[in-house]
CSV table of C-alpha atoms in Angstrom, one decimal:
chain,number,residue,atom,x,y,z
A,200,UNK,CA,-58.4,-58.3,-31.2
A,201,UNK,CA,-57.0,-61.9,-31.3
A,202,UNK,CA,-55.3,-64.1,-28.9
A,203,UNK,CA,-51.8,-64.2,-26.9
A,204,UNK,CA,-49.8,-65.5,-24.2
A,205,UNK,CA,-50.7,-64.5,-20.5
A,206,UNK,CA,-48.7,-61.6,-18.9
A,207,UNK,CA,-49.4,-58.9,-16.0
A,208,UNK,CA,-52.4,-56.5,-15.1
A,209,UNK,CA,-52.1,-52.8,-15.7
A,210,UNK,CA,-51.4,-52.1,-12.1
A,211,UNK,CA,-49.2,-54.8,-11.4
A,212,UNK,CA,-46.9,-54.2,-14.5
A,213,UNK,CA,-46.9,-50.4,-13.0
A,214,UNK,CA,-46.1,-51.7,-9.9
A,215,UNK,CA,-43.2,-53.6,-11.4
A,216,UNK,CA,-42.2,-50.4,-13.4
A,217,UNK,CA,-42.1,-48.1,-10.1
A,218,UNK,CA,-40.2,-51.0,-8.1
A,219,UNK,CA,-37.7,-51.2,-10.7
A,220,UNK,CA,-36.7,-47.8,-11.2
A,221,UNK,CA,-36.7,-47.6,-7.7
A,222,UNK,CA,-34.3,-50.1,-7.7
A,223,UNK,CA,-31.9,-49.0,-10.3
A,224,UNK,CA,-31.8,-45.3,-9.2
A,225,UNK,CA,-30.9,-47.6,-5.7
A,226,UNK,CA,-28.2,-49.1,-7.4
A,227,UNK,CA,-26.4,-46.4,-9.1
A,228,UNK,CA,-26.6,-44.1,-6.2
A,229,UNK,CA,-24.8,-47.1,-4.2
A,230,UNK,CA,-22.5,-48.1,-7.1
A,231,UNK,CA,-21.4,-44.5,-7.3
A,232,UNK,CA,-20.6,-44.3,-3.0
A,233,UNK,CA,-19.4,-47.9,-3.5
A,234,UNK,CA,-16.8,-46.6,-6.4
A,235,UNK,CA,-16.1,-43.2,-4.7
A,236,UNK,CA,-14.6,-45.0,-1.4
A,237,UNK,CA,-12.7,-47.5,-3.5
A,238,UNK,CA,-10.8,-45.1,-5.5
A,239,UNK,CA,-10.4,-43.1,-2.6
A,240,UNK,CA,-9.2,-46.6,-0.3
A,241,UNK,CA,-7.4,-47.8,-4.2
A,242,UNK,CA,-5.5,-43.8,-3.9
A,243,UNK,CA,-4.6,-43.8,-0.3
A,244,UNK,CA,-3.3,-47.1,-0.6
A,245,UNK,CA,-0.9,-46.4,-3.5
A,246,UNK,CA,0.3,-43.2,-2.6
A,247,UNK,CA,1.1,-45.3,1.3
A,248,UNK,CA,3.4,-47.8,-1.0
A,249,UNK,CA,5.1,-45.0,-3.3
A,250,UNK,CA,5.9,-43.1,-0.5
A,251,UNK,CA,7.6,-46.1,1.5
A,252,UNK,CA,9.2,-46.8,-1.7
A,253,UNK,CA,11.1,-43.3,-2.0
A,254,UNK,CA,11.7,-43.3,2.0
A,255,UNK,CA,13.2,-47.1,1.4
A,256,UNK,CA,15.5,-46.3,-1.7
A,257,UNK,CA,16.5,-43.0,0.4
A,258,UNK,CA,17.8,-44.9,3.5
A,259,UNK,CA,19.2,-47.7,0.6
A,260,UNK,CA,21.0,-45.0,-1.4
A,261,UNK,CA,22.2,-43.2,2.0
A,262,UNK,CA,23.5,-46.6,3.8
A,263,UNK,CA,25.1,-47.2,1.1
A,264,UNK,CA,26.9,-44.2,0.2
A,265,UNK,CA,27.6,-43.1,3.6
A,266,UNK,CA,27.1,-45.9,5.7
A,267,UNK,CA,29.4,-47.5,8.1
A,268,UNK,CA,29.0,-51.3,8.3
A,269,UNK,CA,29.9,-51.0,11.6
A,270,UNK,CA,27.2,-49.7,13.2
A,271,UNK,CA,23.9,-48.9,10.3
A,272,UNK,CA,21.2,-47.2,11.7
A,273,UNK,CA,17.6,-49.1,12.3
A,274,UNK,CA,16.6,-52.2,10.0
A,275,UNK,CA,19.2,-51.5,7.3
A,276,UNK,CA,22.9,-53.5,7.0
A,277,UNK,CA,25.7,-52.7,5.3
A,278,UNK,CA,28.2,-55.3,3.5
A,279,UNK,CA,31.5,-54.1,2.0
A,280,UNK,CA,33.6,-56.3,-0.4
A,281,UNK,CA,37.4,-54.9,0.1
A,282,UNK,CA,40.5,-57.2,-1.1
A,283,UNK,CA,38.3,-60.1,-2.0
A,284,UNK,CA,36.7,-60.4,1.6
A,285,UNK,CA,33.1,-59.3,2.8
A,286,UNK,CA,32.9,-57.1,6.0
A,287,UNK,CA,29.8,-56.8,8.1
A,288,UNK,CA,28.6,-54.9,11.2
A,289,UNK,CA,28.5,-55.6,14.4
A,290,UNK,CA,24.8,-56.9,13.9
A,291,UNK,CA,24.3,-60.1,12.2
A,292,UNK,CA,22.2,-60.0,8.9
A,293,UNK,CA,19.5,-61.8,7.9
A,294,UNK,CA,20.3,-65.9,7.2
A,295,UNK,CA,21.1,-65.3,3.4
A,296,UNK,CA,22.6,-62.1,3.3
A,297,UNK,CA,24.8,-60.6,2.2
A,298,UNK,CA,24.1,-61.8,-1.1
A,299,UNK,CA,28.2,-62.3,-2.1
A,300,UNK,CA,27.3,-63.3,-6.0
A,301,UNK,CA,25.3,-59.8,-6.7
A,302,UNK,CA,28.7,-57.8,-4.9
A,303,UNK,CA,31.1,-60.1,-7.1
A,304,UNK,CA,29.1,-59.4,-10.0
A,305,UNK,CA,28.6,-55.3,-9.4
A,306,UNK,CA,32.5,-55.6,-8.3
A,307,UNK,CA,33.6,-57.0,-12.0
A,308,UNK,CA,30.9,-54.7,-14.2
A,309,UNK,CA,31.1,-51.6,-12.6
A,310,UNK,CA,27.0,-51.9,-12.6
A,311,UNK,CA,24.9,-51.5,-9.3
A,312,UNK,CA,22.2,-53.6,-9.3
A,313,UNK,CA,18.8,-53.4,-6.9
A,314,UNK,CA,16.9,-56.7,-5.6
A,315,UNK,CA,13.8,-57.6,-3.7
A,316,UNK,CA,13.9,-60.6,-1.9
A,317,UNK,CA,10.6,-62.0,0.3
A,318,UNK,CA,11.8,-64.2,3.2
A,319,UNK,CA,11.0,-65.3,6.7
A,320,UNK,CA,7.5,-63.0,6.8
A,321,UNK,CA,9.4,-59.9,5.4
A,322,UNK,CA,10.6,-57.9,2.4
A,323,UNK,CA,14.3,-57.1,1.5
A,324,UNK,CA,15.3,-54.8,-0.4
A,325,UNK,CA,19.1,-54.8,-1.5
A,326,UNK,CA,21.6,-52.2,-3.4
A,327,UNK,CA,24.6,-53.1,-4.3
A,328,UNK,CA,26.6,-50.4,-5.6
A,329,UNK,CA,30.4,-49.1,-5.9
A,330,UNK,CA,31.7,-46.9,-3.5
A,331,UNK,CA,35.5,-45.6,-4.5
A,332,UNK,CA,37.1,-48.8,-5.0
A,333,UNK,CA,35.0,-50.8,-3.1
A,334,UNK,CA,31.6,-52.5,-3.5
A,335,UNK,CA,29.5,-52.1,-0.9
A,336,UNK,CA,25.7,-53.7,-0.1
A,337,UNK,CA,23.0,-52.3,1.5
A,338,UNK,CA,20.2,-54.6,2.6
A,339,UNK,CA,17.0,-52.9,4.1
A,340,UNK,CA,14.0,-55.1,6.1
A,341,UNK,CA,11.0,-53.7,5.4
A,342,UNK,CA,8.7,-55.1,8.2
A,343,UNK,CA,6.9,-51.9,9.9
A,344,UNK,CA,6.3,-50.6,6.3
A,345,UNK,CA,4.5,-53.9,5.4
A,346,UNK,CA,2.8,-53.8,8.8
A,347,UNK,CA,1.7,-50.4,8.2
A,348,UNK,CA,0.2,-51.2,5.0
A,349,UNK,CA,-1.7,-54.4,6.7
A,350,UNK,CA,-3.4,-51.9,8.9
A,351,UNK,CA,-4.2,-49.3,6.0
A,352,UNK,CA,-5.9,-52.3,4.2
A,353,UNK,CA,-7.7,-53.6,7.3
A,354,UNK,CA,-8.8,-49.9,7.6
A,355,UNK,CA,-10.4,-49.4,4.7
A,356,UNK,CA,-11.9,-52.9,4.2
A,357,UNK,CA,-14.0,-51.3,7.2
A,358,UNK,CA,-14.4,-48.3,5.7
A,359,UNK,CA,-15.3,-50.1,2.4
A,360,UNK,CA,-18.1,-51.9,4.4
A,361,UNK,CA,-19.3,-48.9,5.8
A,362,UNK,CA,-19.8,-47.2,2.8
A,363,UNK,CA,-21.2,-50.3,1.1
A,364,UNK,CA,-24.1,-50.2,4.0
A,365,UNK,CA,-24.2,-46.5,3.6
A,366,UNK,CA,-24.8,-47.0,-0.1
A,367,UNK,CA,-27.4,-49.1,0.3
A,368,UNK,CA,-29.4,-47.2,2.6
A,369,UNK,CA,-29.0,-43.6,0.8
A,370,UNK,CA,-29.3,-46.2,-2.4
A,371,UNK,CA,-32.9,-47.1,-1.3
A,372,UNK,CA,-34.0,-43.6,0.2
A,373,UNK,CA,-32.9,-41.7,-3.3
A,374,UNK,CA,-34.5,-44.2,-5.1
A,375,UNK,CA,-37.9,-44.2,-3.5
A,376,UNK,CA,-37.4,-40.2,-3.7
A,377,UNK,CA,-36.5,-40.4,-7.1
A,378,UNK,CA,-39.4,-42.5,-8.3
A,379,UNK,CA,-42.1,-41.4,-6.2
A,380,UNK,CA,-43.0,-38.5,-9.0
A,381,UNK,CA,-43.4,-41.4,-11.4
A,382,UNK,CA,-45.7,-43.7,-9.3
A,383,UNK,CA,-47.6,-40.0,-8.5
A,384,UNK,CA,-47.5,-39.8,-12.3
A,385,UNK,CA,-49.4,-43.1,-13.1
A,386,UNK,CA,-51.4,-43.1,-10.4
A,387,UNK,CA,-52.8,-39.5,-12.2
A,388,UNK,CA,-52.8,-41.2,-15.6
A,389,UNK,CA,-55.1,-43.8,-14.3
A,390,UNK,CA,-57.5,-40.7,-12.5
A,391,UNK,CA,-56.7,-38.9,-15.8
A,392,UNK,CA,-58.3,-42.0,-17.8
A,393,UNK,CA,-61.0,-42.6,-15.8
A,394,UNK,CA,-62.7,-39.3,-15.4
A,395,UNK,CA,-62.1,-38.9,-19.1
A,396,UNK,CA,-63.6,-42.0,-20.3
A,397,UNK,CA,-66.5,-41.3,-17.5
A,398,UNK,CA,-67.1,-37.9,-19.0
A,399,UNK,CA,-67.3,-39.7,-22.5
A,400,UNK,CA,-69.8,-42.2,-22.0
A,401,UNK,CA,-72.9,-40.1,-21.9
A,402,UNK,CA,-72.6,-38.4,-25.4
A,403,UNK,CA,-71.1,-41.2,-27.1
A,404,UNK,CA,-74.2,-43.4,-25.9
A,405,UNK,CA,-76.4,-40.5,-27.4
A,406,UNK,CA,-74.8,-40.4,-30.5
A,407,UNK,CA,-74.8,-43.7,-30.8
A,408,UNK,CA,-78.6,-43.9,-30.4
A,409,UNK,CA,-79.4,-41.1,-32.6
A,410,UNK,CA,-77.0,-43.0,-35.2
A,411,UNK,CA,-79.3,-45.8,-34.8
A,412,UNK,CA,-82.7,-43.8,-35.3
A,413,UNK,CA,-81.3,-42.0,-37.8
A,414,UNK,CA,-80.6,-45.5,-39.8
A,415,UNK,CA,-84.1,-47.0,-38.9
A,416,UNK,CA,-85.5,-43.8,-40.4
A,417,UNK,CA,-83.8,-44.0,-43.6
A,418,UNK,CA,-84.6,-47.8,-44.2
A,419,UNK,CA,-88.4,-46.8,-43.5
A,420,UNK,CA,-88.2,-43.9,-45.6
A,421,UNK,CA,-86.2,-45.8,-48.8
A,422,UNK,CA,-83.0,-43.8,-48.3
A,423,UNK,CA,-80.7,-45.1,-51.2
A,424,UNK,CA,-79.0,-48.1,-50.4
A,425,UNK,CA,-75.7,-46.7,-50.3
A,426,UNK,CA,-76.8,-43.7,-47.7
A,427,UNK,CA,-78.0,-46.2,-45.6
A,428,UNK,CA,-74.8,-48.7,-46.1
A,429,UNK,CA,-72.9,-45.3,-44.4
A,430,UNK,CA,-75.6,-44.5,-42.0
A,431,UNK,CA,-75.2,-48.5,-40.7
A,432,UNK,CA,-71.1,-48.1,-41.1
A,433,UNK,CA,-71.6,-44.9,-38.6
A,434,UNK,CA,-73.5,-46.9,-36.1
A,435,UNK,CA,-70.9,-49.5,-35.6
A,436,UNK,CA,-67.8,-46.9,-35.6
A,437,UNK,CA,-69.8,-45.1,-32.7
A,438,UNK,CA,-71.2,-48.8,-31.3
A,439,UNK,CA,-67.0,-49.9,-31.5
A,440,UNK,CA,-66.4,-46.4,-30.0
A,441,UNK,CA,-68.6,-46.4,-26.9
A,442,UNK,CA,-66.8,-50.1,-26.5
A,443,UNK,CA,-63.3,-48.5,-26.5
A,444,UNK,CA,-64.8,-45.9,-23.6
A,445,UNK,CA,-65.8,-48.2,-21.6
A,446,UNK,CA,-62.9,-50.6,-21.7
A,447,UNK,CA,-60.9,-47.7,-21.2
A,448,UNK,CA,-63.1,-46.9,-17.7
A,449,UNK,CA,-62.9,-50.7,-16.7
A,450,UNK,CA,-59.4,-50.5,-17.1
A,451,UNK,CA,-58.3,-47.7,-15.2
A,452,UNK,CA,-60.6,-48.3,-12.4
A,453,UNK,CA,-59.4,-52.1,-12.3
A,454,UNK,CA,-57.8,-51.9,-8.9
A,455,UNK,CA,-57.7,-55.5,-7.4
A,456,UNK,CA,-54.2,-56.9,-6.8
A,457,UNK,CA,-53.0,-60.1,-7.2
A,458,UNK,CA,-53.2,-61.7,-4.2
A,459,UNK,CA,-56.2,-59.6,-2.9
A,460,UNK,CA,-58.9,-61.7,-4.2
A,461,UNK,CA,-59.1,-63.8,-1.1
A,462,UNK,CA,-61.0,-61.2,0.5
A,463,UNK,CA,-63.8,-61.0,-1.7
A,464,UNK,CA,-66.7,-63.1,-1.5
A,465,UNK,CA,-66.5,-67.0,-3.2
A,466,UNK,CA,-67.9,-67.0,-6.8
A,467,UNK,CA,-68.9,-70.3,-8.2
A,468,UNK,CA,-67.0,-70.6,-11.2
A,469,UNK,CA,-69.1,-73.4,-13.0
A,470,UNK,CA,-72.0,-71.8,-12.9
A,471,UNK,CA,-71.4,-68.1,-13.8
A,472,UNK,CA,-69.6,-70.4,-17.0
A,473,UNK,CA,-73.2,-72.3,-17.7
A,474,UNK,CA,-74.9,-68.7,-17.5
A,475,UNK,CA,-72.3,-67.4,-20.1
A,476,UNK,CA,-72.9,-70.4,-22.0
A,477,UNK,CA,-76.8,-70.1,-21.8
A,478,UNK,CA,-76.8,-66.5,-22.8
A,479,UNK,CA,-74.9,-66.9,-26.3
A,480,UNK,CA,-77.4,-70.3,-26.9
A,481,UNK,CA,-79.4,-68.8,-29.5
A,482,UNK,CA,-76.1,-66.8,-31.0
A,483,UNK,CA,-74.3,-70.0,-31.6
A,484,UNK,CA,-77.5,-72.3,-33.1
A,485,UNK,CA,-77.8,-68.9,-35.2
A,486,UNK,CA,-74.1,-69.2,-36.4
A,487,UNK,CA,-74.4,-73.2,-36.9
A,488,UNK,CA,-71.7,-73.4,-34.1
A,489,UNK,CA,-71.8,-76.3,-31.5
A,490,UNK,CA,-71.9,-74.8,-27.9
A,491,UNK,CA,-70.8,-77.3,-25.0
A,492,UNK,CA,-70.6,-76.8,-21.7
A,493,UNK,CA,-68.3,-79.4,-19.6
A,494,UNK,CA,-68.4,-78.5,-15.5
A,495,UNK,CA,-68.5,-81.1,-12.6
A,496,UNK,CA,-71.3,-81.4,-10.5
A,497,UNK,CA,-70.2,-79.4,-7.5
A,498,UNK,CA,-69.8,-75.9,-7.0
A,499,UNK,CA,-66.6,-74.4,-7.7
A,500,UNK,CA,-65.7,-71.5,-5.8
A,501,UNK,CA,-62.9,-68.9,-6.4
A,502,UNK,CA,-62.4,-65.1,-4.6
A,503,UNK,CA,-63.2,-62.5,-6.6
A,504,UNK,CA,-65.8,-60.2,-7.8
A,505,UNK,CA,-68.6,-62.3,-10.2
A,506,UNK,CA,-69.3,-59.7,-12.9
A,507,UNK,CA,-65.7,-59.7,-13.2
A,508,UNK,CA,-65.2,-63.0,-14.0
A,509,UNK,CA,-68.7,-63.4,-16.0
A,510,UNK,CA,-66.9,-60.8,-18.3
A,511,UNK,CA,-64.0,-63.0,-19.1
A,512,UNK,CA,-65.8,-66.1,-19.9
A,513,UNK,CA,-68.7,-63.5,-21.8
A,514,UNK,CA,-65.5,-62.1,-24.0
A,515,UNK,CA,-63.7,-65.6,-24.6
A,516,UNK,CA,-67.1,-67.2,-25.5
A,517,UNK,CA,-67.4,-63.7,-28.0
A,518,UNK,CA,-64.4,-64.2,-29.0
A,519,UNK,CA,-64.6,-67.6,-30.0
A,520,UNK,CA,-67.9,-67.1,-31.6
A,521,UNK,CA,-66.6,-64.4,-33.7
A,522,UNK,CA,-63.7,-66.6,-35.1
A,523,UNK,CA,-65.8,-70.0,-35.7
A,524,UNK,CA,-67.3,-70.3,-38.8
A,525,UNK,CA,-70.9,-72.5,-39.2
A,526,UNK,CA,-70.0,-76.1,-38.5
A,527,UNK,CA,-67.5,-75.3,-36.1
A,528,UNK,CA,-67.6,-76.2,-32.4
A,529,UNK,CA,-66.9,-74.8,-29.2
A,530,UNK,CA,-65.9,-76.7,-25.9
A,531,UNK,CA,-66.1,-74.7,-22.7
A,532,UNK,CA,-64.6,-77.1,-19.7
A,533,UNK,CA,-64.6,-76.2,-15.6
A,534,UNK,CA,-62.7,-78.6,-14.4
A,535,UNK,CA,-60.5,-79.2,-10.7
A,536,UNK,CA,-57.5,-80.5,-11.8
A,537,UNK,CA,-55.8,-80.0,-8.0
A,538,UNK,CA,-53.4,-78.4,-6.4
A,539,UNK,CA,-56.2,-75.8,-5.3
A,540,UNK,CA,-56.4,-74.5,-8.6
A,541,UNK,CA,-60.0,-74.0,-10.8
A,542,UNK,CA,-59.7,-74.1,-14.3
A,543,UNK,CA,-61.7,-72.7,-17.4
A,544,UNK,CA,-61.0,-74.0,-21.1
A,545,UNK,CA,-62.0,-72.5,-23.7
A,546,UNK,CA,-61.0,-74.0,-26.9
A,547,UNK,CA,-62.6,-73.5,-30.6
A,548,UNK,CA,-62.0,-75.4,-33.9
A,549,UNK,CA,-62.2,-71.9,-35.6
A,550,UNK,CA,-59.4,-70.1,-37.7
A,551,UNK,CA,-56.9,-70.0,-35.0
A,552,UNK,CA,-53.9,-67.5,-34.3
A,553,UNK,CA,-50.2,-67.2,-34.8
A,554,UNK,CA,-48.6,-68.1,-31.6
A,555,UNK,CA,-46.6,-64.9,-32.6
A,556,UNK,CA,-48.9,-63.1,-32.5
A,557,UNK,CA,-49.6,-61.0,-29.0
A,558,UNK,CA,-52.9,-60.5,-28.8
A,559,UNK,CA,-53.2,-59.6,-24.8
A,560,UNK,CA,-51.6,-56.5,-25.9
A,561,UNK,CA,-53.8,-53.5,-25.9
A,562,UNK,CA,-55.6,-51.6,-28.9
A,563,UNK,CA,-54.4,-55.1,-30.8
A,564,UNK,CA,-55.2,-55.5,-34.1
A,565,UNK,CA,-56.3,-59.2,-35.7
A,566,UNK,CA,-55.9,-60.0,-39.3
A,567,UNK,CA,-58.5,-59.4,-41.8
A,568,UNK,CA,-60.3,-56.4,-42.8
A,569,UNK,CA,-63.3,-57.4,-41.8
A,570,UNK,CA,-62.6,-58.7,-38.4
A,571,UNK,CA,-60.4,-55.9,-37.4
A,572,UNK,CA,-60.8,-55.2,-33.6
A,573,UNK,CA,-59.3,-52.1,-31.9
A,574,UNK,CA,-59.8,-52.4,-28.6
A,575,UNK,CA,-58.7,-53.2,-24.7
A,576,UNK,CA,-60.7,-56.4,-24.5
A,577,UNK,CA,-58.7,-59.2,-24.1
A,578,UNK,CA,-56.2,-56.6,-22.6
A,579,UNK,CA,-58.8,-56.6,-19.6
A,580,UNK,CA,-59.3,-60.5,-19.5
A,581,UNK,CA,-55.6,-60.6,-18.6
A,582,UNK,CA,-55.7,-57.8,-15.5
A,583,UNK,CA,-59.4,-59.3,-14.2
A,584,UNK,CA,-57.9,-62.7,-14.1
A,585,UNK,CA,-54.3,-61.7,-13.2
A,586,UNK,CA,-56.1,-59.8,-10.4
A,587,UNK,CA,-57.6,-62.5,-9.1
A,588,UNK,CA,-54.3,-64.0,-8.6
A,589,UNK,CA,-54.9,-66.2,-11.8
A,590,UNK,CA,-53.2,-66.6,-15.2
A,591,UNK,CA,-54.6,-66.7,-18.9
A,592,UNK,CA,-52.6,-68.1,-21.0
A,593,UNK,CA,-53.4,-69.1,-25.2
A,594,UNK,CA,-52.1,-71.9,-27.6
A,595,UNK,CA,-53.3,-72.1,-31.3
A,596,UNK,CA,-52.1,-72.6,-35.0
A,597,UNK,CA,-53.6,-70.7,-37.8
A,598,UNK,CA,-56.3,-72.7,-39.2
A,599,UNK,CA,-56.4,-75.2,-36.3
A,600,UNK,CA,-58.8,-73.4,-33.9
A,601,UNK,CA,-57.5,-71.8,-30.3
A,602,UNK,CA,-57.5,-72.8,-26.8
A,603,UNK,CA,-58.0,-70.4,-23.8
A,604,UNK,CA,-56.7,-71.8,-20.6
A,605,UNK,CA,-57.9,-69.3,-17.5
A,606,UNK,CA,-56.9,-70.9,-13.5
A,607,UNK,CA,-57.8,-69.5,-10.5
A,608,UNK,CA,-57.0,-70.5,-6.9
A,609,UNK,CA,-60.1,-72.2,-5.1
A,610,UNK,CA,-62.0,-70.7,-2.3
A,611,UNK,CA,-61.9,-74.2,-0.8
A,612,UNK,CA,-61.1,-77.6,-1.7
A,613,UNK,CA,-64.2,-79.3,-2.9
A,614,UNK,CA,-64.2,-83.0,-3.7
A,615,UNK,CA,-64.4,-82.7,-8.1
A,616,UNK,CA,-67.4,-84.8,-9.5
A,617,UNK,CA,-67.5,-86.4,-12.4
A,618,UNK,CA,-67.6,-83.9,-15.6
A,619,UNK,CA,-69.2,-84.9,-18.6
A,620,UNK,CA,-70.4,-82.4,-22.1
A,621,UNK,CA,-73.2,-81.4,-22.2
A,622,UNK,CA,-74.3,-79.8,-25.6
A,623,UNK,CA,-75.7,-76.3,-24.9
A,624,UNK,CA,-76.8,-75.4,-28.2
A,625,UNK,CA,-76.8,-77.4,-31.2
A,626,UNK,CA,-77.2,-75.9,-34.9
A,627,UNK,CA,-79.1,-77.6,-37.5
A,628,UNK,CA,-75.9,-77.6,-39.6
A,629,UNK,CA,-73.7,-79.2,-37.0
């Protein structure tokens, strides 16, 4: 168990988990309404224009094959070119039309030709074409089609709308449907772990014990070395064991929010870090490790729940301790920095970490085989201090020691006093 970056609580990152499958079962629901009402707005629309297409080149191809240009029906003209001159209707055309270069041209190839022309607001469309041995010209004004079509897009840009609000709100119901067995399911996982690890503590803790009798008994009877060395090896696996239990329990029962923590009563920070630091004296001066304690003279108070927190600064100071060698030092810092934040340092001249390495993950493994740690501890730094709306974060090199960085918001905003090291226990080799 070695060191990482900072990241979420257990609950929180389930939280996050739950919101965002709520959210993307959301999304595709409304993505799918959204893309069923365009296609059917995209198909309505194009089948509107194909059939005004047909119904145009119908009254286009009629006009002109049986059309009098004396008297065409509705929006449509008729233009015939006889003897080198251009007859028209009684109704005056369109300023442009006819379009006297397009009948010259059918009237020398023989070809009938078809043109759209856009003008004055409107759409043309124009056949010219041979009838016997004349050329005539129909020209058709499209306005009420394109009107219609206006309306069938302002119609379904409402429709469009509706469905997109409809989507969103069937979107979020399905979603939170969807996803509520998965929030059900964590929420049991967490019972699940709880009762489990509950249930497990008792007989581990006996075994344990009896593992420890049994290896006091053998040194006191002169048990072979080597039946001893495995009767020692079997009191640590079930020693490491009853730790994995109970981090397990701690874990699944950790419950406080982010955010939350401003209900609970104030904790002062600095001195539950001097009691931490007092405790592991006499471990340090035994490891010929340098133990200082930095705080300011005033109290510094943060929300949240003081064993809590005196189990973050006990397993950093552990942690340190266990990855100093003798001569080594270790700097523990409360400081107010501002902004209503607290601030704990941690930092050790010991053998360091890769920054790669992610050590806040749980059941983390640290290099070396005899400082192998399989466990939820620093797992369960991150959730106690991410649920009192803090952060943990880590920095280190191999080789050049770590630094553990935990801030907490303030109960209040005390005035910070001077802060000055004071050694808390000093080894002979130091």
């Amino acid at each position: 168990m070695r060191r990482g970056s900072s990241g979420l609580s257990w609950l929180a990152a389930e939280r996050i988990v739950v919101a965002r499958a709520r959210r993307r079962v959301g999304l595709l629901v409304g993505l799918a309404v959204t893309v069923l009402v365009t296609a059917v707005g995209v198909l309505s629309y194009g089948m509107l224009i194909r059939g005004q297409e047909r119904q145009i080149k119908r009254e286009l191809a009629y006009t002109a094959s049986r059309g009098d240009p004396s008297g065409p029906p509705g929006c449509t003209w008729l233009f015939l070119l006889h003897d080198g001159g251009i007859a028209g209707g009684a109704v005056p055309a369109p300023p442009g039309f006819p379009l006297a270069a397009a009948m010259t041209t059918t009237a020398r190839t023989g070809v009938a030709s078809e043109t759209t022309i856009e003008r004055d607001g409107t759409v043309y469309f124009v056949l010219t074409e041979t009838r016997g041995e004349d050329v005539v010209q129909a020209i058709f004004d499209a306005r009420y089609q394109l009107a219609d079509r206006r309306h069938l897009l302002a119609a379904l840009a409402v429709a469009e709308l509706l469905g997109l609000v409809v989507a969103v709100a069937s979107g979020s119901v399905v979603g939170r449907l969807a996803v509520a067995p998965l929030a059900d399911s964590l929420a049991r996982q967490r019972r699940f772990i709880a009762d489990v690890s509950h249930e497990l503590r008792t007989p581990i803790a006996q075994v344990h014990t009896r593992a420890q009798l049994l290896a006091r008994r053998a040194g006191a009877a002169g048990v072979p070395a080597e039946y001893q060395s495995e009767l020692n090896r079997l009191t640590g696996t079930t020693r490491r064991l009853g730790e994995v239990v109970n981090d397990l329990l701690l874990s699944a029962r950790l419950a406080v929010a982010p955010g939350e923590g401003a209900a609970a009563d104030p904790v002062d920070l600095a001195a539950v870090a001097e009691a931490a630091v007092l405790a592991e004296n006499d471990r340090a001066g035994e490891q010929g490790v340098l133990l200082t304690l930095s705080r300011p003279d005033v109290p510094v108070p943060v929300s949240g729940v003081e064993s809590a927190l005196r189990r973050v600064i006990s397993e950093l100071l552990t942690n340190a301790l266990t990855h100093t060698p003798a001569g080594g030092r270790i700097d523990v810092t409360v400081r107010l920095p501002g902004h209503g934040v607290a601030e704990l340092i941690v930092a050790d001249t010991g053998n360091g970490f890769d920054p790669a390495d992610r050590i806040f993950d749980r059941f983390h493994s640290g290099a070396g085989p005899d400082k192998r740690h399989t466990g939820l501890g620093l797992a369960l730094l991150r959730e106690v201090v991410t649920g009192h709306g803090g952060t943990i974060d880590a920095r280190s090199h191999p080789g050049r020691g770590a630094r553990f960085a935990v801030r907490l918001p303030v109960r209040t905003s005390p005035r910070p006093a001077a802060s000055t090291p004071t050694p808390a226990s000093v080894s002979g080799d130091a």
